[in-house]
Amino acid sequence: MKKTLGQILLTITLLASAANCVAGGGSEMGPAPHYDQPLNTISLREVDSLLGQEGVYFFDVNTLELWAQGFIPGAVYFNVKDWKKLLPKDKASQMIFYCANRLCNASEIAARAVMKMGYTNVRQMPDGIYGWRLSNRVTEKP
């Protein structure tokens, strides 16, 4: 009886708190963006083969908290106000962007912004840092 009463009270509490929640960004729904230029993705295995190579840049587009837990060796923290200063001068340089995982789109947004600036060798790693860690690959910490 006590267990059932506890479950009922918990359900009522959750329902009451859910009444204040609003899904989405708070604006009108609209169509998803359409991009003319496809995003060039890269696998964990390909990234492994590029680590430490001259002229290959890795950019971590995660939150500072996630960055502090570990990042791909040599990666630069990209989620800063003046991120354009981090980009290489050579627009043909190979750049790899990643964020948390396949559900995160921060690295896609960053990669597309860089592509709009004329960089031609931009790649995005969909598996992100979680995929990197789950595959037992080495990380660095700040």
PDB file of C-alpha atoms in Angstrom:
ATOM      1  CA  MET A   1       0.000   0.000   0.000  1.00  0.00           C
ATOM      2  CA  LYS A   2       2.792   2.426   0.949  1.00  0.00           C
ATOM      3  CA  LYS A   3       4.639   1.602  -2.271  1.00  0.00           C
ATOM      4  CA  THR A   4       1.531   2.255  -4.402  1.00  0.00           C
ATOM      5  CA  LEU A   5       0.828   5.523  -2.613  1.00  0.00           C
ATOM      6  CA  GLY A   6       4.453   6.587  -3.136  1.00  0.00           C
ATOM      7  CA  GLN A   7       4.224   5.812  -6.848  1.00  0.00           C
ATOM      8  CA  ILE A   8       0.999   7.796  -7.176  1.00  0.00           C
ATOM      9  CA  LEU A   9       2.538  10.798  -5.406  1.00  0.00           C
ATOM     10  CA  LEU A  10       5.625  10.583  -7.600  1.00  0.00           C
ATOM     11  CA  THR A  11       3.465  10.419 -10.740  1.00  0.00           C
ATOM     12  CA  ILE A  12       1.423  13.442  -9.657  1.00  0.00           C
ATOM     13  CA  THR A  13       4.602  15.389  -8.863  1.00  0.00           C
ATOM     14  CA  LEU A  14       6.131  14.570 -12.256  1.00  0.00           C
ATOM     15  CA  LEU A  15       2.944  15.495 -14.102  1.00  0.00           C
ATOM     16  CA  ALA A  16       2.672  18.792 -12.227  1.00  0.00           C
ATOM     17  CA  SER A  17       6.277  19.705 -13.013  1.00  0.00           C
ATOM     18  CA  ALA A  18       5.866  18.668 -16.666  1.00  0.00           C
ATOM     19  CA  ALA A  19       3.085  21.220 -17.113  1.00  0.00           C
ATOM     20  CA  ASN A  20       5.723  23.979 -17.038  1.00  0.00           C
ATOM     21  CA  CYS A  21       7.950  22.317 -19.621  1.00  0.00           C
ATOM     22  CA  VAL A  22       7.895  23.374 -23.255  1.00  0.00           C
ATOM     23  CA  ALA A  23       9.495  21.250 -25.935  1.00  0.00           C
ATOM     24  CA  GLY A  24      11.608  22.820 -28.648  1.00  0.00           C
ATOM     25  CA  GLY A  25      13.292  26.181 -28.871  1.00  0.00           C
ATOM     26  CA  GLY A  26      10.235  28.230 -27.991  1.00  0.00           C
ATOM     27  CA  SER A  27       9.725  29.553 -31.508  1.00  0.00           C
ATOM     28  CA  GLU A  28       7.470  28.582 -34.369  1.00  0.00           C
ATOM     29  CA  MET A  29       8.243  25.320 -36.101  1.00  0.00           C
ATOM     30  CA  GLY A  30       9.852  25.576 -39.488  1.00  0.00           C
ATOM     31  CA  PRO A  31      11.548  23.398 -42.051  1.00  0.00           C
ATOM     32  CA  ALA A  32      14.936  21.901 -41.282  1.00  0.00           C
ATOM     33  CA  PRO A  33      17.810  23.702 -43.004  1.00  0.00           C
ATOM     34  CA  HIS A  34      18.848  22.385 -46.408  1.00  0.00           C
ATOM     35  CA  TYR A  35      22.530  22.532 -47.311  1.00  0.00           C
ATOM     36  CA  ASP A  36      23.701  22.552 -50.909  1.00  0.00           C
ATOM     37  CA  GLN A  37      27.158  21.309 -50.041  1.00  0.00           C
ATOM     38  CA  PRO A  38      27.346  17.856 -48.393  1.00  0.00           C
ATOM     39  CA  LEU A  39      29.339  17.428 -45.198  1.00  0.00           C
ATOM     40  CA  ASN A  40      32.392  15.202 -45.545  1.00  0.00           C
ATOM     41  CA  THR A  41      32.399  12.830 -42.565  1.00  0.00           C
ATOM     42  CA  ILE A  42      35.323  10.836 -41.227  1.00  0.00           C
ATOM     43  CA  SER A  43      35.462   7.570 -39.266  1.00  0.00           C
ATOM     44  CA  LEU A  44      37.347   6.901 -36.043  1.00  0.00           C
ATOM     45  CA  ARG A  45      39.734   4.627 -37.935  1.00  0.00           C
ATOM     46  CA  GLU A  46      40.555   7.370 -40.448  1.00  0.00           C
ATOM     47  CA  VAL A  47      41.099   9.856 -37.637  1.00  0.00           C
ATOM     48  CA  ASP A  48      43.494   7.401 -35.987  1.00  0.00           C
ATOM     49  CA  SER A  49      45.606   7.358 -39.150  1.00  0.00           C
ATOM     50  CA  LEU A  50      45.800  11.180 -39.220  1.00  0.00           C
ATOM     51  CA  LEU A  51      46.816  11.783 -35.599  1.00  0.00           C
ATOM     52  CA  GLY A  52      50.115  13.606 -35.311  1.00  0.00           C
ATOM     53  CA  GLN A  53      50.397  14.343 -39.015  1.00  0.00           C
ATOM     54  CA  GLU A  54      51.656  17.743 -40.079  1.00  0.00           C
ATOM     55  CA  GLY A  55      48.964  20.032 -41.493  1.00  0.00           C
ATOM     56  CA  VAL A  56      46.030  18.153 -39.928  1.00  0.00           C
ATOM     57  CA  TYR A  57      44.011  20.144 -37.408  1.00  0.00           C
ATOM     58  CA  PHE A  58      41.513  18.746 -34.894  1.00  0.00           C
ATOM     59  CA  PHE A  59      38.848  20.993 -33.395  1.00  0.00           C
ATOM     60  CA  ASP A  60      36.776  20.002 -30.359  1.00  0.00           C
ATOM     61  CA  VAL A  61      33.408  21.807 -30.434  1.00  0.00           C
ATOM     62  CA  ASN A  62      32.180  20.508 -27.065  1.00  0.00           C
ATOM     63  CA  THR A  63      31.382  22.384 -23.884  1.00  0.00           C
ATOM     64  CA  LEU A  64      34.269  23.340 -21.643  1.00  0.00           C
ATOM     65  CA  GLU A  65      33.170  20.731 -19.090  1.00  0.00           C
ATOM     66  CA  LEU A  66      33.278  17.941 -21.662  1.00  0.00           C
ATOM     67  CA  TRP A  67      36.597  19.223 -23.026  1.00  0.00           C
ATOM     68  CA  ALA A  68      38.102  19.073 -19.524  1.00  0.00           C
ATOM     69  CA  GLN A  69      37.222  15.368 -19.273  1.00  0.00           C
ATOM     70  CA  GLY A  70      39.526  14.623 -22.203  1.00  0.00           C
ATOM     71  CA  PHE A  71      39.928  15.312 -25.903  1.00  0.00           C
ATOM     72  CA  ILE A  72      41.602  13.834 -28.978  1.00  0.00           C
ATOM     73  CA  PRO A  73      45.382  14.344 -28.690  1.00  0.00           C
ATOM     74  CA  GLY A  74      46.368  17.637 -30.269  1.00  0.00           C
ATOM     75  CA  ALA A  75      42.803  18.924 -30.622  1.00  0.00           C
ATOM     76  CA  VAL A  76      42.089  22.599 -30.101  1.00  0.00           C
ATOM     77  CA  TYR A  77      39.107  23.758 -28.040  1.00  0.00           C
ATOM     78  CA  PHE A  78      36.914  25.482 -30.622  1.00  0.00           C
ATOM     79  CA  ASN A  79      33.896  26.638 -28.620  1.00  0.00           C
ATOM     80  CA  VAL A  80      35.242  30.175 -28.043  1.00  0.00           C
ATOM     81  CA  LYS A  81      34.070  33.628 -29.083  1.00  0.00           C
ATOM     82  CA  ASP A  82      37.046  34.362 -31.375  1.00  0.00           C
ATOM     83  CA  TRP A  83      37.178  30.902 -33.037  1.00  0.00           C
ATOM     84  CA  LYS A  84      38.181  32.385 -36.408  1.00  0.00           C
ATOM     85  CA  LYS A  85      41.639  33.115 -34.963  1.00  0.00           C
ATOM     86  CA  LEU A  86      42.129  29.383 -34.413  1.00  0.00           C
ATOM     87  CA  LEU A  87      41.853  28.498 -38.108  1.00  0.00           C
ATOM     88  CA  PRO A  88      44.955  27.833 -40.195  1.00  0.00           C
ATOM     89  CA  LYS A  89      45.899  30.395 -42.837  1.00  0.00           C
ATOM     90  CA  ASP A  90      46.031  27.755 -45.584  1.00  0.00           C
ATOM     91  CA  LYS A  91      42.431  27.178 -46.693  1.00  0.00           C
ATOM     92  CA  ALA A  92      43.395  23.748 -48.077  1.00  0.00           C
ATOM     93  CA  SER A  93      44.514  22.463 -44.658  1.00  0.00           C
ATOM     94  CA  GLN A  94      42.779  19.335 -43.434  1.00  0.00           C
ATOM     95  CA  MET A  95      40.490  20.169 -40.517  1.00  0.00           C
ATOM     96  CA  ILE A  96      38.468  17.685 -38.502  1.00  0.00           C
ATOM     97  CA  PHE A  97      35.623  18.843 -36.266  1.00  0.00           C
ATOM     98  CA  TYR A  98      33.923  16.757 -33.595  1.00  0.00           C
ATOM     99  CA  CYS A  99      31.589  17.260 -30.657  1.00  0.00           C
ATOM    100  CA  ALA A 100      29.970  14.797 -28.226  1.00  0.00           C
ATOM    101  CA  ASN A 101      28.349  12.113 -30.399  1.00  0.00           C
ATOM    102  CA  ARG A 102      25.972  11.520 -33.306  1.00  0.00           C
ATOM    103  CA  LEU A 103      23.147  13.325 -31.486  1.00  0.00           C
ATOM    104  CA  CYS A 104      25.177  16.520 -31.169  1.00  0.00           C
ATOM    105  CA  ASN A 105      25.280  18.854 -34.177  1.00  0.00           C
ATOM    106  CA  ALA A 106      27.702  21.503 -32.878  1.00  0.00           C
ATOM    107  CA  SER A 107      30.565  20.118 -34.973  1.00  0.00           C
ATOM    108  CA  GLU A 108      28.359  20.082 -38.080  1.00  0.00           C
ATOM    109  CA  ILE A 109      27.480  23.736 -37.543  1.00  0.00           C
ATOM    110  CA  ALA A 110      31.140  24.652 -36.982  1.00  0.00           C
ATOM    111  CA  ALA A 111      32.319  22.671 -40.018  1.00  0.00           C
ATOM    112  CA  ARG A 112      29.722  24.321 -42.264  1.00  0.00           C
ATOM    113  CA  ALA A 113      30.652  27.791 -40.969  1.00  0.00           C
ATOM    114  CA  VAL A 114      34.297  27.117 -41.830  1.00  0.00           C
ATOM    115  CA  MET A 115      33.333  25.760 -45.261  1.00  0.00           C
ATOM    116  CA  LYS A 116      31.427  28.998 -45.944  1.00  0.00           C
ATOM    117  CA  MET A 117      34.684  30.855 -45.307  1.00  0.00           C
ATOM    118  CA  GLY A 118      36.284  29.003 -48.210  1.00  0.00           C
ATOM    119  CA  TYR A 119      38.093  26.153 -46.468  1.00  0.00           C
ATOM    120  CA  THR A 120      38.066  23.149 -48.772  1.00  0.00           C
ATOM    121  CA  ASN A 121      39.313  20.173 -46.746  1.00  0.00           C
ATOM    122  CA  VAL A 122      36.853  20.169 -43.841  1.00  0.00           C
ATOM    123  CA  ARG A 123      35.658  16.914 -42.260  1.00  0.00           C
ATOM    124  CA  GLN A 124      33.290  16.081 -39.429  1.00  0.00           C
ATOM    125  CA  MET A 125      33.584  13.086 -37.094  1.00  0.00           C
ATOM    126  CA  PRO A 126      30.010  12.027 -36.215  1.00  0.00           C
ATOM    127  CA  ASP A 127      31.018   9.591 -33.427  1.00  0.00           C
ATOM    128  CA  GLY A 128      32.454  12.467 -31.411  1.00  0.00           C
ATOM    129  CA  ILE A 129      34.464  12.244 -28.237  1.00  0.00           C
ATOM    130  CA  TYR A 130      32.121   9.656 -26.710  1.00  0.00           C
ATOM    131  CA  GLY A 131      32.716   7.310 -29.640  1.00  0.00           C
ATOM    132  CA  TRP A 132      36.426   7.989 -29.348  1.00  0.00           C
ATOM    133  CA  ARG A 133      36.460   7.129 -25.647  1.00  0.00           C
ATOM    134  CA  LEU A 134      34.159   4.089 -25.996  1.00  0.00           C
ATOM    135  CA  SER A 135      36.610   2.627 -28.497  1.00  0.00           C
ATOM    136  CA  ASN A 136      39.374   2.945 -25.858  1.00  0.00           C
ATOM    137  CA  ARG A 137      41.409   5.472 -27.807  1.00  0.00           C
ATOM    138  CA  VAL A 138      43.867   7.762 -26.047  1.00  0.00           C
ATOM    139  CA  THR A 139      42.747  11.199 -24.858  1.00  0.00           C
ATOM    140  CA  GLU A 140      44.559  14.232 -23.458  1.00  0.00           C
ATOM    141  CA  LYS A 141      43.431  16.535 -20.671  1.00  0.00           C
ATOM    142  CA  PRO A 142      44.070  20.276 -20.431  1.00  0.00           C
TER     143      PRO A 142
END
